[in-house]
Amino acid sequence: MMPQLQDMAEVARRYCGLIDSVFDADAGWLQQIARLLPRLHATVAALGEAADDTEHTLVADLDARFELFSHLRILLGERDSYWLEYDSCGEDGHGPTGSLADDLTDIYCELKYGLRLLDATLDGDGEEQARQGWIRGFRAHWGQHLVDAERHLYALLARGQLTAA
């Protein structure tokens, strides 16, 4: 396995492990996520470019995704919602449109998909499929979730709201 893909798989396993353990989360889980996301960003960037312009498709278990999202949303409480860069509170009084629970869930689903590809094959085809899937998915979808989550977690840290579980 190429070193960049090995690094990506290691960070993906660590991230997915943290999210998998969130049902038994201790007080420091969100701080661990906040420290891991910049490394995840760097490792996916190191994977290079996609081999072609094939569209990225991910088939997720929607029930499992919703269960995880719902649990994270409850666990995060008031720390879940955030304003996106160009949001404004209109006359209708709608609040923030970003959700850290949604960001963390979508990142998890994409990383878990790549890990399943890696684990299911013994040849280099699965490795390249996982690499291409992570690159394409990052560019098409979960990269924005990663950036938004990093920005929101930084804001929580700056306000002293990252330490409480």
PDB file of N, CA and C in Angstrom, residues 23-117:
ATOM      1  N   PHE A  23     -21.273   6.495  21.303  1.00  0.00           N
ATOM      2  CA  PHE A  23     -22.401   6.027  22.105  1.00  0.00           C
ATOM      3  C   PHE A  23     -21.973   5.788  23.553  1.00  0.00           C
ATOM      4  N   ASP A  24     -20.665   5.620  23.774  1.00  0.00           N
ATOM      5  CA  ASP A  24     -20.106   5.494  25.113  1.00  0.00           C
ATOM      6  C   ASP A  24     -19.103   6.614  25.368  1.00  0.00           C
ATOM      7  N   ALA A  25     -19.361   7.777  24.788  1.00  0.00           N
ATOM      8  CA  ALA A  25     -18.387   8.873  24.754  1.00  0.00           C
ATOM      9  C   ALA A  25     -18.007   9.374  26.136  1.00  0.00           C
ATOM     10  N   ASP A  26     -16.721   9.690  26.259  1.00  0.00           N
ATOM     11  CA  ASP A  26     -16.252  10.358  27.458  1.00  0.00           C
ATOM     12  C   ASP A  26     -16.211  11.859  27.165  1.00  0.00           C
ATOM     13  N   ALA A  27     -15.811  12.627  28.128  1.00  0.00           N
ATOM     14  CA  ALA A  27     -15.849  14.082  28.003  1.00  0.00           C
ATOM     15  C   ALA A  27     -14.918  14.619  26.929  1.00  0.00           C
ATOM     16  N   GLY A  28     -13.891  13.891  26.551  1.00  0.00           N
ATOM     17  CA  GLY A  28     -12.907  14.421  25.622  1.00  0.00           C
ATOM     18  C   GLY A  28     -13.103  14.047  24.168  1.00  0.00           C
ATOM     19  N   TRP A  29     -14.189  13.379  23.809  1.00  0.00           N
ATOM     20  CA  TRP A  29     -14.332  12.893  22.429  1.00  0.00           C
ATOM     21  C   TRP A  29     -14.344  14.015  21.402  1.00  0.00           C
ATOM     22  N   LEU A  30     -15.009  15.124  21.705  1.00  0.00           N
ATOM     23  CA  LEU A  30     -15.100  16.208  20.731  1.00  0.00           C
ATOM     24  C   LEU A  30     -13.749  16.909  20.563  1.00  0.00           C
ATOM     25  N   GLN A  31     -12.987  17.019  21.637  1.00  0.00           N
ATOM     26  CA  GLN A  31     -11.638  17.578  21.532  1.00  0.00           C
ATOM     27  C   GLN A  31     -10.758  16.683  20.669  1.00  0.00           C
ATOM     28  N   GLN A  32     -10.899  15.374  20.817  1.00  0.00           N
ATOM     29  CA  GLN A  32     -10.124  14.447  19.988  1.00  0.00           C
ATOM     30  C   GLN A  32     -10.494  14.599  18.518  1.00  0.00           C
ATOM     31  N   ILE A  33     -11.779  14.755  18.227  1.00  0.00           N
ATOM     32  CA  ILE A  33     -12.223  14.975  16.850  1.00  0.00           C
ATOM     33  C   ILE A  33     -11.624  16.276  16.325  1.00  0.00           C
ATOM     34  N   ALA A  34     -11.673  17.322  17.133  1.00  0.00           N
ATOM     35  CA  ALA A  34     -11.147  18.629  16.709  1.00  0.00           C
ATOM     36  C   ALA A  34      -9.658  18.555  16.389  1.00  0.00           C
ATOM     37  N   ARG A  35      -8.922  17.758  17.130  1.00  0.00           N
ATOM     38  CA  ARG A  35      -7.487  17.609  16.858  1.00  0.00           C
ATOM     39  C   ARG A  35      -7.226  16.730  15.643  1.00  0.00           C
ATOM     40  N   LEU A  36      -8.129  15.797  15.359  1.00  0.00           N
ATOM     41  CA  LEU A  36      -7.924  14.852  14.265  1.00  0.00           C
ATOM     42  C   LEU A  36      -8.313  15.420  12.893  1.00  0.00           C
ATOM     43  N   LEU A  37      -9.299  16.302  12.837  1.00  0.00           N
ATOM     44  CA  LEU A  37      -9.787  16.795  11.542  1.00  0.00           C
ATOM     45  C   LEU A  37      -8.715  17.473  10.687  1.00  0.00           C
ATOM     46  N   PRO A  38      -7.844  18.319  11.253  1.00  0.00           N
ATOM     47  CA  PRO A  38      -6.785  18.891  10.395  1.00  0.00           C
ATOM     48  C   PRO A  38      -5.852  17.822   9.820  1.00  0.00           C
ATOM     49  N   ARG A  39      -5.586  16.783  10.587  1.00  0.00           N
ATOM     50  CA  ARG A  39      -4.753  15.688  10.067  1.00  0.00           C
ATOM     51  C   ARG A  39      -5.478  14.949   8.950  1.00  0.00           C
ATOM     52  N   LEU A  40      -6.775  14.736   9.119  1.00  0.00           N
ATOM     53  CA  LEU A  40      -7.577  14.118   8.068  1.00  0.00           C
ATOM     54  C   LEU A  40      -7.531  14.954   6.800  1.00  0.00           C
ATOM     55  N   HIS A  41      -7.660  16.246   6.949  1.00  0.00           N
ATOM     56  CA  HIS A  41      -7.609  17.166   5.809  1.00  0.00           C
ATOM     57  C   HIS A  41      -6.262  17.045   5.082  1.00  0.00           C
ATOM     58  N   ALA A  42      -5.195  16.999   5.835  1.00  0.00           N
ATOM     59  CA  ALA A  42      -3.858  16.893   5.235  1.00  0.00           C
ATOM     60  C   ALA A  42      -3.656  15.542   4.550  1.00  0.00           C
ATOM     61  N   THR A  43      -4.146  14.471   5.150  1.00  0.00           N
ATOM     62  CA  THR A  43      -3.918  13.149   4.560  1.00  0.00           C
ATOM     63  C   THR A  43      -4.733  12.949   3.293  1.00  0.00           C
ATOM     64  N   VAL A  44      -5.960  13.463   3.248  1.00  0.00           N
ATOM     65  CA  VAL A  44      -6.737  13.312   2.014  1.00  0.00           C
ATOM     66  C   VAL A  44      -6.136  14.174   0.911  1.00  0.00           C
ATOM     67  N   ALA A  45      -5.604  15.337   1.255  1.00  0.00           N
ATOM     68  CA  ALA A  45      -4.959  16.183   0.247  1.00  0.00           C
ATOM     69  C   ALA A  45      -3.717  15.503  -0.320  1.00  0.00           C
ATOM     70  N   ALA A  46      -3.028  14.725   0.506  1.00  0.00           N
ATOM     71  CA  ALA A  46      -1.809  14.043   0.069  1.00  0.00           C
ATOM     72  C   ALA A  46      -2.090  12.861  -0.865  1.00  0.00           C
ATOM     73  N   LEU A  47      -3.353  12.445  -0.976  1.00  0.00           N
ATOM     74  CA  LEU A  47      -3.690  11.333  -1.862  1.00  0.00           C
ATOM     75  C   LEU A  47      -3.574  11.699  -3.339  1.00  0.00           C
ATOM     76  N   GLY A  48      -3.516  12.984  -3.639  1.00  0.00           N
ATOM     77  CA  GLY A  48      -3.381  13.420  -5.033  1.00  0.00           C
ATOM     78  C   GLY A  48      -4.719  13.681  -5.678  1.00  0.00           C
ATOM     79  N   GLU A  49      -4.725  13.600  -6.992  1.00  0.00           N
ATOM     80  CA  GLU A  49      -5.915  13.901  -7.776  1.00  0.00           C
ATOM     81  C   GLU A  49      -6.587  12.616  -8.222  1.00  0.00           C
ATOM     82  N   ALA A  50      -7.852  12.732  -8.588  1.00  0.00           N
ATOM     83  CA  ALA A  50      -8.592  11.593  -9.120  1.00  0.00           C
ATOM     84  C   ALA A  50      -8.040  11.227 -10.491  1.00  0.00           C
ATOM     85  N   ALA A  51      -8.097   9.949 -10.820  1.00  0.00           N
ATOM     86  CA  ALA A  51      -7.563   9.456 -12.085  1.00  0.00           C
ATOM     87  C   ALA A  51      -8.367   9.946 -13.275  1.00  0.00           C
ATOM     88  N   ASP A  52      -9.653  10.178 -13.087  1.00  0.00           N
ATOM     89  CA  ASP A  52     -10.512  10.661 -14.164  1.00  0.00           C
ATOM     90  C   ASP A  52     -11.679  11.420 -13.548  1.00  0.00           C
ATOM     91  N   ASP A  53     -12.631  11.789 -14.360  1.00  0.00           N
ATOM     92  CA  ASP A  53     -13.746  12.585 -13.847  1.00  0.00           C
ATOM     93  C   ASP A  53     -14.992  11.748 -13.561  1.00  0.00           C
ATOM     94  N   THR A  54     -14.789  10.485 -13.215  1.00  0.00           N
ATOM     95  CA  THR A  54     -15.900   9.611 -12.853  1.00  0.00           C
ATOM     96  C   THR A  54     -16.635  10.213 -11.665  1.00  0.00           C
ATOM     97  N   GLU A  55     -17.955  10.187 -11.740  1.00  0.00           N
ATOM     98  CA  GLU A  55     -18.773  10.742 -10.671  1.00  0.00           C
ATOM     99  C   GLU A  55     -18.664   9.878  -9.418  1.00  0.00           C
ATOM    100  N   HIS A  56     -18.656  10.520  -8.281  1.00  0.00           N
ATOM    101  CA  HIS A  56     -18.589   9.817  -7.000  1.00  0.00           C
ATOM    102  C   HIS A  56     -19.988   9.410  -6.567  1.00  0.00           C
ATOM    103  N   THR A  57     -20.144   8.142  -6.250  1.00  0.00           N
ATOM    104  CA  THR A  57     -21.424   7.657  -5.734  1.00  0.00           C
ATOM    105  C   THR A  57     -21.169   6.871  -4.460  1.00  0.00           C
ATOM    106  N   LEU A  58     -21.970   7.157  -3.470  1.00  0.00           N
ATOM    107  CA  LEU A  58     -21.884   6.463  -2.190  1.00  0.00           C
ATOM    108  C   LEU A  58     -23.280   5.973  -1.842  1.00  0.00           C
ATOM    109  N   VAL A  59     -23.405   4.700  -1.601  1.00  0.00           N
ATOM    110  CA  VAL A  59     -24.678   4.139  -1.174  1.00  0.00           C
ATOM    111  C   VAL A  59     -24.561   3.910   0.328  1.00  0.00           C
ATOM    112  N   ALA A  60     -25.278   4.715   1.078  1.00  0.00           N
ATOM    113  CA  ALA A  60     -25.196   4.637   2.536  1.00  0.00           C
ATOM    114  C   ALA A  60     -26.446   3.966   3.100  1.00  0.00           C
ATOM    115  N   ASP A  61     -26.286   3.345   4.244  1.00  0.00           N
ATOM    116  CA  ASP A  61     -27.412   2.802   4.998  1.00  0.00           C
ATOM    117  C   ASP A  61     -28.093   3.995   5.671  1.00  0.00           C
ATOM    118  N   LEU A  62     -29.202   4.448   5.101  1.00  0.00           N
ATOM    119  CA  LEU A  62     -29.839   5.674   5.569  1.00  0.00           C
ATOM    120  C   LEU A  62     -30.366   5.563   6.997  1.00  0.00           C
ATOM    121  N   ASP A  63     -30.821   4.372   7.389  1.00  0.00           N
ATOM    122  CA  ASP A  63     -31.305   4.204   8.761  1.00  0.00           C
ATOM    123  C   ASP A  63     -30.162   4.330   9.764  1.00  0.00           C
ATOM    124  N   ALA A  64     -29.041   3.691   9.471  1.00  0.00           N
ATOM    125  CA  ALA A  64     -27.877   3.774  10.358  1.00  0.00           C
ATOM    126  C   ALA A  64     -27.328   5.201  10.376  1.00  0.00           C
ATOM    127  N   ARG A  65     -27.321   5.848   9.201  1.00  0.00           N
ATOM    128  CA  ARG A  65     -26.844   7.223   9.123  1.00  0.00           C
ATOM    129  C   ARG A  65     -27.719   8.136   9.993  1.00  0.00           C
ATOM    130  N   PHE A  66     -29.033   7.987   9.893  1.00  0.00           N
ATOM    131  CA  PHE A  66     -29.947   8.817  10.668  1.00  0.00           C
ATOM    132  C   PHE A  66     -29.802   8.560  12.164  1.00  0.00           C
ATOM    133  N   GLU A  67     -29.626   7.296  12.547  1.00  0.00           N
ATOM    134  CA  GLU A  67     -29.438   6.969  13.962  1.00  0.00           C
ATOM    135  C   GLU A  67     -28.184   7.646  14.515  1.00  0.00           C
ATOM    136  N   LEU A  68     -27.090   7.583  13.752  1.00  0.00           N
ATOM    137  CA  LEU A  68     -25.850   8.232  14.186  1.00  0.00           C
ATOM    138  C   LEU A  68     -26.029   9.742  14.257  1.00  0.00           C
ATOM    139  N   PHE A  69     -26.597  10.326  13.208  1.00  0.00           N
ATOM    140  CA  PHE A  69     -26.834  11.773  13.182  1.00  0.00           C
ATOM    141  C   PHE A  69     -27.664  12.202  14.387  1.00  0.00           C
ATOM    142  N   SER A  70     -28.748  11.485  14.659  1.00  0.00           N
ATOM    143  CA  SER A  70     -29.637  11.844  15.767  1.00  0.00           C
ATOM    144  C   SER A  70     -28.913  11.778  17.102  1.00  0.00           C
ATOM    145  N   HIS A  71     -28.113  10.733  17.283  1.00  0.00           N
ATOM    146  CA  HIS A  71     -27.370  10.603  18.536  1.00  0.00           C
ATOM    147  C   HIS A  71     -26.347  11.736  18.686  1.00  0.00           C
ATOM    148  N   LEU A  72     -25.620  12.027  17.614  1.00  0.00           N
ATOM    149  CA  LEU A  72     -24.641  13.115  17.676  1.00  0.00           C
ATOM    150  C   LEU A  72     -25.321  14.454  17.942  1.00  0.00           C
ATOM    151  N   ARG A  73     -26.453  14.660  17.331  1.00  0.00           N
ATOM    152  CA  ARG A  73     -27.160  15.935  17.516  1.00  0.00           C
ATOM    153  C   ARG A  73     -27.575  16.116  18.975  1.00  0.00           C
ATOM    154  N   ILE A  74     -28.068  15.047  19.583  1.00  0.00           N
ATOM    155  CA  ILE A  74     -28.442  15.111  20.997  1.00  0.00           C
ATOM    156  C   ILE A  74     -27.201  15.329  21.860  1.00  0.00           C
ATOM    157  N   LEU A  75     -26.157  14.593  21.577  1.00  0.00           N
ATOM    158  CA  LEU A  75     -24.918  14.686  22.349  1.00  0.00           C
ATOM    159  C   LEU A  75     -24.297  16.084  22.257  1.00  0.00           C
ATOM    160  N   LEU A  76     -24.345  16.677  21.079  1.00  0.00           N
ATOM    161  CA  LEU A  76     -23.759  18.005  20.879  1.00  0.00           C
ATOM    162  C   LEU A  76     -24.626  19.114  21.463  1.00  0.00           C
ATOM    163  N   GLY A  77     -25.916  18.917  21.505  1.00  0.00           N
ATOM    164  CA  GLY A  77     -26.818  19.917  22.075  1.00  0.00           C
ATOM    165  C   GLY A  77     -26.685  21.265  21.388  1.00  0.00           C
ATOM    166  N   GLU A  78     -26.500  22.301  22.171  1.00  0.00           N
ATOM    167  CA  GLU A  78     -26.408  23.670  21.644  1.00  0.00           C
ATOM    168  C   GLU A  78     -25.165  23.893  20.784  1.00  0.00           C
ATOM    169  N   ARG A  79     -24.208  23.005  20.862  1.00  0.00           N
ATOM    170  CA  ARG A  79     -22.986  23.153  20.071  1.00  0.00           C
ATOM    171  C   ARG A  79     -23.142  22.628  18.651  1.00  0.00           C
ATOM    172  N   ASP A  80     -24.299  22.029  18.340  1.00  0.00           N
ATOM    173  CA  ASP A  80     -24.489  21.430  17.024  1.00  0.00           C
ATOM    174  C   ASP A  80     -24.662  22.473  15.924  1.00  0.00           C
ATOM    175  N   SER A  81     -25.581  23.385  16.073  1.00  0.00           N
ATOM    176  CA  SER A  81     -25.928  24.331  15.008  1.00  0.00           C
ATOM    177  C   SER A  81     -24.924  25.468  14.912  1.00  0.00           C
ATOM    178  N   TYR A  82     -24.702  25.900  13.674  1.00  0.00           N
ATOM    179  CA  TYR A  82     -23.827  27.048  13.441  1.00  0.00           C
ATOM    180  C   TYR A  82     -24.257  27.765  12.177  1.00  0.00           C
ATOM    181  N   TRP A  83     -23.840  29.012  12.081  1.00  0.00           N
ATOM    182  CA  TRP A  83     -24.119  29.820  10.906  1.00  0.00           C
ATOM    183  C   TRP A  83     -23.085  29.506   9.842  1.00  0.00           C
ATOM    184  N   LEU A  84     -23.561  29.334   8.635  1.00  0.00           N
ATOM    185  CA  LEU A  84     -22.644  29.224   7.505  1.00  0.00           C
ATOM    186  C   LEU A  84     -22.199  30.626   7.122  1.00  0.00           C
ATOM    187  N   GLU A  85     -21.128  30.709   6.368  1.00  0.00           N
ATOM    188  CA  GLU A  85     -20.494  31.995   6.078  1.00  0.00           C
ATOM    189  C   GLU A  85     -21.461  33.051   5.547  1.00  0.00           C
ATOM    190  N   TYR A  86     -22.369  32.675   4.685  1.00  0.00           N
ATOM    191  CA  TYR A  86     -23.241  33.675   4.065  1.00  0.00           C
ATOM    192  C   TYR A  86     -24.669  33.633   4.599  1.00  0.00           C
ATOM    193  N   ASP A  87     -24.886  32.980   5.728  1.00  0.00           N
ATOM    194  CA  ASP A  87     -26.208  32.953   6.331  1.00  0.00           C
ATOM    195  C   ASP A  87     -26.562  34.311   6.905  1.00  0.00           C
ATOM    196  N   SER A  88     -27.825  34.600   6.890  1.00  0.00           N
ATOM    197  CA  SER A  88     -28.321  35.767   7.622  1.00  0.00           C
ATOM    198  C   SER A  88     -29.695  35.390   8.149  1.00  0.00           C
ATOM    199  N   CYS A  89     -30.015  35.918   9.277  1.00  0.00           N
ATOM    200  CA  CYS A  89     -31.311  35.617   9.868  1.00  0.00           C
ATOM    201  C   CYS A  89     -32.339  36.504   9.182  1.00  0.00           C
ATOM    202  N   GLY A  90     -33.189  35.904   8.403  1.00  0.00           N
ATOM    203  CA  GLY A  90     -34.186  36.656   7.652  1.00  0.00           C
ATOM    204  C   GLY A  90     -35.398  36.983   8.486  1.00  0.00           C
ATOM    205  N   GLU A  91     -36.367  37.563   7.826  1.00  0.00           N
ATOM    206  CA  GLU A  91     -37.599  37.954   8.505  1.00  0.00           C
ATOM    207  C   GLU A  91     -38.354  36.758   9.059  1.00  0.00           C
ATOM    208  N   ASP A  92     -38.154  35.603   8.452  1.00  0.00           N
ATOM    209  CA  ASP A  92     -38.863  34.422   8.922  1.00  0.00           C
ATOM    210  C   ASP A  92     -38.284  33.866  10.223  1.00  0.00           C
ATOM    211  N   GLY A  93     -37.141  34.397  10.654  1.00  0.00           N
ATOM    212  CA  GLY A  93     -36.552  34.024  11.933  1.00  0.00           C
ATOM    213  C   GLY A  93     -35.854  32.684  11.960  1.00  0.00           C
ATOM    214  N   HIS A  94     -35.590  32.111  10.803  1.00  0.00           N
ATOM    215  CA  HIS A  94     -34.880  30.835  10.780  1.00  0.00           C
ATOM    216  C   HIS A  94     -33.486  31.003  11.356  1.00  0.00           C
ATOM    217  N   GLY A  95     -33.044  29.984  12.048  1.00  0.00           N
ATOM    218  CA  GLY A  95     -31.748  30.019  12.704  1.00  0.00           C
ATOM    219  C   GLY A  95     -30.637  29.492  11.826  1.00  0.00           C
ATOM    220  N   PRO A  96     -29.545  29.133  12.455  1.00  0.00           N
ATOM    221  CA  PRO A  96     -28.362  28.639  11.732  1.00  0.00           C
ATOM    222  C   PRO A  96     -28.677  27.442  10.842  1.00  0.00           C
ATOM    223  N   THR A  97     -27.946  27.327   9.759  1.00  0.00           N
ATOM    224  CA  THR A  97     -28.218  26.249   8.803  1.00  0.00           C
ATOM    225  C   THR A  97     -27.170  25.151   8.816  1.00  0.00           C
ATOM    226  N   GLY A  98     -26.061  25.325   9.509  1.00  0.00           N
ATOM    227  CA  GLY A  98     -25.045  24.287   9.580  1.00  0.00           C
ATOM    228  C   GLY A  98     -25.270  23.389  10.777  1.00  0.00           C
ATOM    229  N   SER A  99     -24.860  22.124  10.641  1.00  0.00           N
ATOM    230  CA  SER A  99     -25.007  21.161  11.730  1.00  0.00           C
ATOM    231  C   SER A  99     -23.715  20.354  11.847  1.00  0.00           C
ATOM    232  N   LEU A 100     -23.077  20.452  12.999  1.00  0.00           N
ATOM    233  CA  LEU A 100     -21.863  19.672  13.239  1.00  0.00           C
ATOM    234  C   LEU A 100     -22.181  18.178  13.226  1.00  0.00           C
ATOM    235  N   ALA A 101     -23.327  17.794  13.739  1.00  0.00           N
ATOM    236  CA  ALA A 101     -23.723  16.376  13.718  1.00  0.00           C
ATOM    237  C   ALA A 101     -23.808  15.877  12.282  1.00  0.00           C
ATOM    238  N   ASP A 102     -24.372  16.682  11.394  1.00  0.00           N
ATOM    239  CA  ASP A 102     -24.463  16.309   9.986  1.00  0.00           C
ATOM    240  C   ASP A 102     -23.075  16.208   9.364  1.00  0.00           C
ATOM    241  N   ASP A 103     -22.215  17.180   9.672  1.00  0.00           N
ATOM    242  CA  ASP A 103     -20.845  17.156   9.140  1.00  0.00           C
ATOM    243  C   ASP A 103     -20.113  15.891   9.571  1.00  0.00           C
ATOM    244  N   LEU A 104     -20.131  15.619  10.865  1.00  0.00           N
ATOM    245  CA  LEU A 104     -19.406  14.465  11.397  1.00  0.00           C
ATOM    246  C   LEU A 104     -19.972  13.152  10.857  1.00  0.00           C
ATOM    247  N   THR A 105     -21.287  13.090  10.693  1.00  0.00           N
ATOM    248  CA  THR A 105     -21.923  11.882  10.165  1.00  0.00           C
ATOM    249  C   THR A 105     -21.546  11.654   8.705  1.00  0.00           C
ATOM    250  N   ASP A 106     -21.596  12.700   7.886  1.00  0.00           N
ATOM    251  CA  ASP A 106     -21.261  12.534   6.466  1.00  0.00           C
ATOM    252  C   ASP A 106     -19.795  12.168   6.274  1.00  0.00           C
ATOM    253  N   ILE A 107     -18.917  12.778   7.046  1.00  0.00           N
ATOM    254  CA  ILE A 107     -17.500  12.422   6.972  1.00  0.00           C
ATOM    255  C   ILE A 107     -17.338  10.946   7.347  1.00  0.00           C
ATOM    256  N   TYR A 108     -17.990  10.534   8.411  1.00  0.00           N
ATOM    257  CA  TYR A 108     -17.918   9.142   8.872  1.00  0.00           C
ATOM    258  C   TYR A 108     -18.365   8.178   7.774  1.00  0.00           C
ATOM    259  N   CYS A 109     -19.505   8.447   7.173  1.00  0.00           N
ATOM    260  CA  CYS A 109     -20.039   7.544   6.145  1.00  0.00           C
ATOM    261  C   CYS A 109     -19.076   7.411   4.969  1.00  0.00           C
ATOM    262  N   GLU A 110     -18.485   8.499   4.548  1.00  0.00           N
ATOM    263  CA  GLU A 110     -17.543   8.468   3.425  1.00  0.00           C
ATOM    264  C   GLU A 110     -16.267   7.705   3.788  1.00  0.00           C
ATOM    265  N   LEU A 111     -15.748   7.955   4.982  1.00  0.00           N
ATOM    266  CA  LEU A 111     -14.525   7.269   5.395  1.00  0.00           C
ATOM    267  C   LEU A 111     -14.774   5.783   5.601  1.00  0.00           C
ATOM    268  N   LYS A 112     -15.901   5.449   6.193  1.00  0.00           N
ATOM    269  CA  LYS A 112     -16.240   4.050   6.442  1.00  0.00           C
ATOM    270  C   LYS A 112     -16.385   3.291   5.121  1.00  0.00           C
ATOM    271  N   TYR A 113     -16.963   3.932   4.119  1.00  0.00           N
ATOM    272  CA  TYR A 113     -17.113   3.315   2.801  1.00  0.00           C
ATOM    273  C   TYR A 113     -15.734   2.957   2.232  1.00  0.00           C
ATOM    274  N   GLY A 114     -14.795   3.878   2.285  1.00  0.00           N
ATOM    275  CA  GLY A 114     -13.438   3.608   1.797  1.00  0.00           C
ATOM    276  C   GLY A 114     -12.757   2.508   2.583  1.00  0.00           C
ATOM    277  N   LEU A 115     -12.953   2.488   3.891  1.00  0.00           N
ATOM    278  CA  LEU A 115     -12.351   1.436   4.713  1.00  0.00           C
ATOM    279  C   LEU A 115     -12.927   0.067   4.368  1.00  0.00           C
ATOM    280  N   ARG A 116     -14.222   0.018   4.090  1.00  0.00           N
ATOM    281  CA  ARG A 116     -14.825  -1.259   3.678  1.00  0.00           C
ATOM    282  C   ARG A 116     -14.214  -1.744   2.368  1.00  0.00           C
ATOM    283  N   LEU A 117     -13.964  -0.828   1.430  1.00  0.00           N
ATOM    284  CA  LEU A 117     -13.311  -1.206   0.169  1.00  0.00           C
ATOM    285  C   LEU A 117     -11.916  -1.756   0.428  1.00  0.00           C
TER     286      LEU A 117
END
